[in-house]
PDB file of C-alpha atoms in Angstrom:
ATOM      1  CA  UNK A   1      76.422  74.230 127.638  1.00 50.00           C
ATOM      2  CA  UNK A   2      73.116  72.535 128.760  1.00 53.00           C
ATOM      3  CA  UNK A   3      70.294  74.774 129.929  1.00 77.00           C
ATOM      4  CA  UNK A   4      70.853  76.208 133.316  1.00 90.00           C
ATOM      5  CA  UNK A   5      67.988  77.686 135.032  1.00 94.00           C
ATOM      6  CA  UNK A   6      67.748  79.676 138.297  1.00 96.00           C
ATOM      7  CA  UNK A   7      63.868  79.692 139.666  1.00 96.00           C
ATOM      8  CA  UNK A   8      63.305  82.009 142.939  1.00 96.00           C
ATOM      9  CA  UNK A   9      60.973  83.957 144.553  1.00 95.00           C
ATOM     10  CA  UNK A  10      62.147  87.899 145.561  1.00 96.00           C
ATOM     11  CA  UNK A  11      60.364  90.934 146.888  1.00 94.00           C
ATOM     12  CA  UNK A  12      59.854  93.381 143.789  1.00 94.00           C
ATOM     13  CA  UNK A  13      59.618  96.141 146.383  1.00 91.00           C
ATOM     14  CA  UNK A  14      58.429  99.215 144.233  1.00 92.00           C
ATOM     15  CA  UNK A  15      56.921  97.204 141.840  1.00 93.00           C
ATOM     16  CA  UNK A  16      60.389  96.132 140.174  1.00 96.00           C
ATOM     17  CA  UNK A  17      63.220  93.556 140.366  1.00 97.00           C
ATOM     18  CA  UNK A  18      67.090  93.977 138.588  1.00 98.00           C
ATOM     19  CA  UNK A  19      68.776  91.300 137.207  1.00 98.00           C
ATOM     20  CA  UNK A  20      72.433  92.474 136.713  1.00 98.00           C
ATOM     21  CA  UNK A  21      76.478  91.808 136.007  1.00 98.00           C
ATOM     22  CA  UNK A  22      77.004  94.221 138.902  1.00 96.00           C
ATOM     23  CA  UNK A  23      80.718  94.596 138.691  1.00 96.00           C
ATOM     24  CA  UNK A  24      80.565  96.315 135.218  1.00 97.00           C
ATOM     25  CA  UNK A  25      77.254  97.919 136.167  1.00 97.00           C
ATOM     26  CA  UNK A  26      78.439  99.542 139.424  1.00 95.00           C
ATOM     27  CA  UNK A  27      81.171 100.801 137.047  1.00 96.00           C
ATOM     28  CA  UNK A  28      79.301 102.153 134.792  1.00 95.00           C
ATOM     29  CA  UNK A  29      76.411 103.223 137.198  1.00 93.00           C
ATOM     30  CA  UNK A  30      79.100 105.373 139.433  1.00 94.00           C
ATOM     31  CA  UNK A  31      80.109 107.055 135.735  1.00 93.00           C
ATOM     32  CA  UNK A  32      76.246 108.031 134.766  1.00 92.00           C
ATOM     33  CA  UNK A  33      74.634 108.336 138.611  1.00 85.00           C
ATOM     34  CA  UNK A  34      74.781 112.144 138.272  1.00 88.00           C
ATOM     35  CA  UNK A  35      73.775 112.500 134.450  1.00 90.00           C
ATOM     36  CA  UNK A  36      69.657 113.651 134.348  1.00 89.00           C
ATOM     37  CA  UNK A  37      69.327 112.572 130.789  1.00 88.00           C
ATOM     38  CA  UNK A  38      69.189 109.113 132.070  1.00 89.00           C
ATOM     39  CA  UNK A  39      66.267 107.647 133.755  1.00 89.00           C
ATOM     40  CA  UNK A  40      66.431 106.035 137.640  1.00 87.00           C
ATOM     41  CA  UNK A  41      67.145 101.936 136.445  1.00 89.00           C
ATOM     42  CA  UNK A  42      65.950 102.709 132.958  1.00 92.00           C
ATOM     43  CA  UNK A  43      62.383 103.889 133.653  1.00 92.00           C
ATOM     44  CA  UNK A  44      61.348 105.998 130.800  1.00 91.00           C
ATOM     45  CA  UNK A  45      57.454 106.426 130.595  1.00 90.00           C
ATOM     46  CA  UNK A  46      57.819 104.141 127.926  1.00 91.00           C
ATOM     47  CA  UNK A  47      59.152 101.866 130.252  1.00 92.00           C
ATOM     48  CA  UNK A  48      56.488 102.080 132.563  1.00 90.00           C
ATOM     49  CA  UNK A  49      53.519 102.085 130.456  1.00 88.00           C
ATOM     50  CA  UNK A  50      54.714 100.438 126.906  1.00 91.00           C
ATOM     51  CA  UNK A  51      57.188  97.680 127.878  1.00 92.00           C
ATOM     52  CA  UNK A  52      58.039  97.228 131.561  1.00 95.00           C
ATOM     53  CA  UNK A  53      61.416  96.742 131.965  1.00 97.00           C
ATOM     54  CA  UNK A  54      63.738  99.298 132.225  1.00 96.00           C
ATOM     55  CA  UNK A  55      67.308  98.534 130.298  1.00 97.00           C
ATOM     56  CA  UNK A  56      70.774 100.298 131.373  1.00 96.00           C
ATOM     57  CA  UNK A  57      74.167  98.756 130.454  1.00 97.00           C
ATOM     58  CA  UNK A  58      74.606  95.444 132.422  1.00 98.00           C
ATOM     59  CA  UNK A  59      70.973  95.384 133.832  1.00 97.00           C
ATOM     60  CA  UNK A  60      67.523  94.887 133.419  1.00 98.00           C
ATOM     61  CA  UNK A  61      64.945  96.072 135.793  1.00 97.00           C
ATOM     62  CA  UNK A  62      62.032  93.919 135.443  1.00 97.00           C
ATOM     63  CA  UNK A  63      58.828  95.870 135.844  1.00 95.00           C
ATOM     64  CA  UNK A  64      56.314  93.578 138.509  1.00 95.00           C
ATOM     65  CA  UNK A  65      51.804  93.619 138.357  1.00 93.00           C
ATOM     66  CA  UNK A  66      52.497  93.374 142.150  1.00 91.00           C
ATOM     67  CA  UNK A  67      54.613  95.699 145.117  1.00 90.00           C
ATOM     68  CA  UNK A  68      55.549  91.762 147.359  1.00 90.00           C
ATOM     69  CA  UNK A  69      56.955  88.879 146.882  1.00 93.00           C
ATOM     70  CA  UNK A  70      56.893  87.534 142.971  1.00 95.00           C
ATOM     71  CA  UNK A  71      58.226  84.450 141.422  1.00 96.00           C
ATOM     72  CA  UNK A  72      60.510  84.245 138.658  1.00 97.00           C
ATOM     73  CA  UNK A  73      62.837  81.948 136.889  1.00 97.00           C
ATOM     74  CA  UNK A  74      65.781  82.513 134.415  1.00 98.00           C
ATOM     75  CA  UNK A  75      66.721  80.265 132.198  1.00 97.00           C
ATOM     76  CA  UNK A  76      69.922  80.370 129.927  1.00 97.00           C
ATOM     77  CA  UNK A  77      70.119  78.427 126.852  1.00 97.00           C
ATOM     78  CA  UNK A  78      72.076  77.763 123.576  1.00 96.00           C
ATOM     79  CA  UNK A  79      70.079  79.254 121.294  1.00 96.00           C
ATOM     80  CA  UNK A  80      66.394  81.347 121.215  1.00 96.00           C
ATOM     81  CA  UNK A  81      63.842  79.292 122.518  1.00 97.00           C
ATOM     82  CA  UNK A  82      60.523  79.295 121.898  1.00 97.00           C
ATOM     83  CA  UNK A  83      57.782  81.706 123.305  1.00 97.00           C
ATOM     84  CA  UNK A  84      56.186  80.830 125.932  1.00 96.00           C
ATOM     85  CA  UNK A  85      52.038  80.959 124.180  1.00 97.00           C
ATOM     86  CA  UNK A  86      50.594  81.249 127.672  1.00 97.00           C
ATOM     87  CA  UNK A  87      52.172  84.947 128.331  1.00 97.00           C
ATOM     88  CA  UNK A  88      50.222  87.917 128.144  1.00 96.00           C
ATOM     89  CA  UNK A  89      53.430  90.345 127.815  1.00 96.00           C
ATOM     90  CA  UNK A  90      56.718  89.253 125.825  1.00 98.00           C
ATOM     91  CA  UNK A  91      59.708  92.028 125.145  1.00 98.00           C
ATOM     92  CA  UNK A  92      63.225  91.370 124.269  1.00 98.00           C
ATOM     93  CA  UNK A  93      66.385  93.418 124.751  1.00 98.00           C
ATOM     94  CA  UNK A  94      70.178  92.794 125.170  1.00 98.00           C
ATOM     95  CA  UNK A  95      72.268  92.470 128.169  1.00 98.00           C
ATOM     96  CA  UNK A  96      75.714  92.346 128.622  1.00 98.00           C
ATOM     97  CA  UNK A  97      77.502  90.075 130.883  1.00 98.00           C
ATOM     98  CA  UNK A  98      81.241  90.482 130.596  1.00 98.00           C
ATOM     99  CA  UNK A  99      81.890  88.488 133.719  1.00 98.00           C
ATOM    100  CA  UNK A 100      79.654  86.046 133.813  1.00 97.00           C
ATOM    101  CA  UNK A 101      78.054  86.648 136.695  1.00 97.00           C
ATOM    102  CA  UNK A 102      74.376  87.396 137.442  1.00 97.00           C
ATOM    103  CA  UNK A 103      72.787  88.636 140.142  1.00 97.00           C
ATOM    104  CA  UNK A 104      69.330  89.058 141.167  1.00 97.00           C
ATOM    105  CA  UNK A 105      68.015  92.255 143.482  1.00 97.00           C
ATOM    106  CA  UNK A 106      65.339  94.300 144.198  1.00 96.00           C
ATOM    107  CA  UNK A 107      64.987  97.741 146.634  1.00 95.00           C
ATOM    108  CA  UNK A 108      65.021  96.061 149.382  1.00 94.00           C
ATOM    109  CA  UNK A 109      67.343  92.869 148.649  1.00 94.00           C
ATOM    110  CA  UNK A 110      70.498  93.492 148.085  1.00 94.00           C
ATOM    111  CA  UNK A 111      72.659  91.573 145.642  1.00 94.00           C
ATOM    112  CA  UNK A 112      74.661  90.366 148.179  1.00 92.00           C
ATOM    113  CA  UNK A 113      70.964  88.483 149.754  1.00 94.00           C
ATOM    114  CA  UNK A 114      69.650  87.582 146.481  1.00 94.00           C
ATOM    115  CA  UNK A 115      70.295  84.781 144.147  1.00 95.00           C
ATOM    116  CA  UNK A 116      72.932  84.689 141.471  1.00 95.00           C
ATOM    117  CA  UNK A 117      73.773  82.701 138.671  1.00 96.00           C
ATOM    118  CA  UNK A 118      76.945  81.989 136.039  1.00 95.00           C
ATOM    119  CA  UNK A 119      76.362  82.313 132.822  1.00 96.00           C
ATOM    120  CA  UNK A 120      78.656  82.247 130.076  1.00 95.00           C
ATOM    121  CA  UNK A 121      80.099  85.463 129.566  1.00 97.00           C
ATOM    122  CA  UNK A 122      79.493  88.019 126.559  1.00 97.00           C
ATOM    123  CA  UNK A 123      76.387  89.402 124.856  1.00 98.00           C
ATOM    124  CA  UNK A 124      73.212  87.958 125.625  1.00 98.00           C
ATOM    125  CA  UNK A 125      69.694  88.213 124.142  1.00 98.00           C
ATOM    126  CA  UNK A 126      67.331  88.569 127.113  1.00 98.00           C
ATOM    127  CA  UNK A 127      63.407  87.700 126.663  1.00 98.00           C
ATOM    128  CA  UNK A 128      61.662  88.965 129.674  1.00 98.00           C
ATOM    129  CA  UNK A 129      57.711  86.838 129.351  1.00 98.00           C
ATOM    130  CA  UNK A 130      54.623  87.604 131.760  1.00 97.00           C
ATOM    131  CA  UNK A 131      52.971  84.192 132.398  1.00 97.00           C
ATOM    132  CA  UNK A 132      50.117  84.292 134.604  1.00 96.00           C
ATOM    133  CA  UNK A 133      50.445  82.456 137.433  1.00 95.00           C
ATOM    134  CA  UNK A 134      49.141  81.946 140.996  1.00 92.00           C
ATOM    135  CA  UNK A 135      50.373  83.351 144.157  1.00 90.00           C
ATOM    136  CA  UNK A 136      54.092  82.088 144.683  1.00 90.00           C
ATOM    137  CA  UNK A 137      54.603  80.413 147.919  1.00 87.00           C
ATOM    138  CA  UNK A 138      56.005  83.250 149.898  1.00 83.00           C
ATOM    139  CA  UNK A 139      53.209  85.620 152.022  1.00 78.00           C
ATOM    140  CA  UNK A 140      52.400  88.271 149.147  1.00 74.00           C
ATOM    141  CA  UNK A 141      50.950  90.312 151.668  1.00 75.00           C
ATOM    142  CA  UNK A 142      48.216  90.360 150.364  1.00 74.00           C
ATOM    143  CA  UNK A 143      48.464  93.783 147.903  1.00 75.00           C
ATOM    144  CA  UNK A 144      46.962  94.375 144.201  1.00 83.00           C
ATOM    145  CA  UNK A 145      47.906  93.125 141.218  1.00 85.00           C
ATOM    146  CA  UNK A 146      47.963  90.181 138.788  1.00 89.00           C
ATOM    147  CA  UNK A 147      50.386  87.762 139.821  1.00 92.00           C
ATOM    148  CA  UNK A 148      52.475  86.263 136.881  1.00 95.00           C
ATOM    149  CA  UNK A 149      55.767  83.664 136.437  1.00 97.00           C
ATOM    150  CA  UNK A 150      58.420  86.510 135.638  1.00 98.00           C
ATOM    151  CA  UNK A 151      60.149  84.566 132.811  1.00 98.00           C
ATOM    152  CA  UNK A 152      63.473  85.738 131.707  1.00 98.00           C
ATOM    153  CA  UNK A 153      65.229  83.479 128.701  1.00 98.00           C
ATOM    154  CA  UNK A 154      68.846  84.087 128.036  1.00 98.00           C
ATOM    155  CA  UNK A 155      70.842  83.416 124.693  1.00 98.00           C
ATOM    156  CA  UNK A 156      74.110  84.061 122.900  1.00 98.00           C
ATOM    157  CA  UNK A 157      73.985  87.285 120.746  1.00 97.00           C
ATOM    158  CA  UNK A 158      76.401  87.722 117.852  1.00 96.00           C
ATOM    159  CA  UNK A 159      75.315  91.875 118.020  1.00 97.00           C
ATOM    160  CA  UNK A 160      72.889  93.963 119.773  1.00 96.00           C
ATOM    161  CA  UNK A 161      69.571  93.873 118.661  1.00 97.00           C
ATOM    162  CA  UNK A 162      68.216  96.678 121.024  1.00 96.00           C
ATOM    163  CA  UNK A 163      64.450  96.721 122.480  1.00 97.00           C
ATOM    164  CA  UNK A 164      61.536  94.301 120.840  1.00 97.00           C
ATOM    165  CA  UNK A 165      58.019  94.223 122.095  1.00 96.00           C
ATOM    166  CA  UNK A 166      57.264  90.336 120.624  1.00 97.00           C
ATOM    167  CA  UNK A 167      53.862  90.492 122.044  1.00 96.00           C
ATOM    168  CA  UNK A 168      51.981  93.380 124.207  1.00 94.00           C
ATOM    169  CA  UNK A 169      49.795  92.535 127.220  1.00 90.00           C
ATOM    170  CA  UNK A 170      46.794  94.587 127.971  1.00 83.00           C
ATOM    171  CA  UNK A 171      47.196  98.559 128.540  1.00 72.00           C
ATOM    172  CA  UNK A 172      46.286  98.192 132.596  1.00 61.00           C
ATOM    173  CA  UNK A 173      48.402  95.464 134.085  1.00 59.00           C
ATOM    174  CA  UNK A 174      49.411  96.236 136.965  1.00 59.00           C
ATOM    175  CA  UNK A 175      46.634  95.974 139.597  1.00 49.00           C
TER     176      UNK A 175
END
């Protein structure tokens, strides 16, 4: 498969955007909802302050410098790519994607509103890079906050590799 790439701009309402397979994760979200050893989207304090994104089965919840609109792109290749030297902020985790499908949403978009993409199904290594950026062309309203290009690389995993911080941006980033 040649590189497929999805670039879009989304309002990470709450500081935060998800990038799902929301069949499986509705499944497995309507299992756990109730359970209060498990944080809201994945947001441990070490989410928050260490590595900004918060991992659950079948989701990522990309932690944003900025509560408005923020741009983003995903890209899905063959292999690992390279990083991206230009980031301030580089983590990698896994995601599952049994079906394929991908969707983008935030608080206040709903998957059904946001982008989607197909990617080839199975076990994915996800690299989630902060590349500062100016203001995407949406309003931003105007609010706090660094604004960055929310990279996210995908790539065929033969097993889980769990959590990696490749590279970690400055202590305050977010405003």
């Amino acid at each position: 498969m040649a590189d497929a790439s999805l670039r879009f701009i989304i309002d990470a309402e709450h500081g935060q955007f998800y990038v799902q397979d929301l069949d499986p994760y509705d499944a497995w979200i309507a299992e756990h909802a109730m359970d209060p050893d498990l944080a809201p989207a994945g947001w441990t304090d070490e989410a928050v302050y260490v590595h900004r994104i918060g991992v659950e089965p079948h989701s990522i919840s990309v932690g944003t410098a900025r509560d408005d609109m923020v741009e983003s792109i995903i890209t899905v290749h063959d292999s690992a790519p390279t990083t991206d030297p230009a980031a301030e902020h580089i983590v990698e985790t896994d995601l599952d994607v049994p079906t394929g499908r991908l969707t983008v949403s935030s608080p206040v978009t709903e998957p059904a509103d946001g982008p989607g993409l197909a990617v080839p199904a199975g076990l994915r290594r996800a690299r989630v890079s902060y590349v500062p950026a100016g203001p995407p062309s949406a309003d931003t309203k105007g609010g706090p906050g660094d604004h960055f290009l929310y990279q996210v690389d995908l790539w065929p995993s033969d097993r889980a590799y769990g959590l990696v911080i490749v590279k970690q941006g400055p202590e305050i980033w977010a405003g």
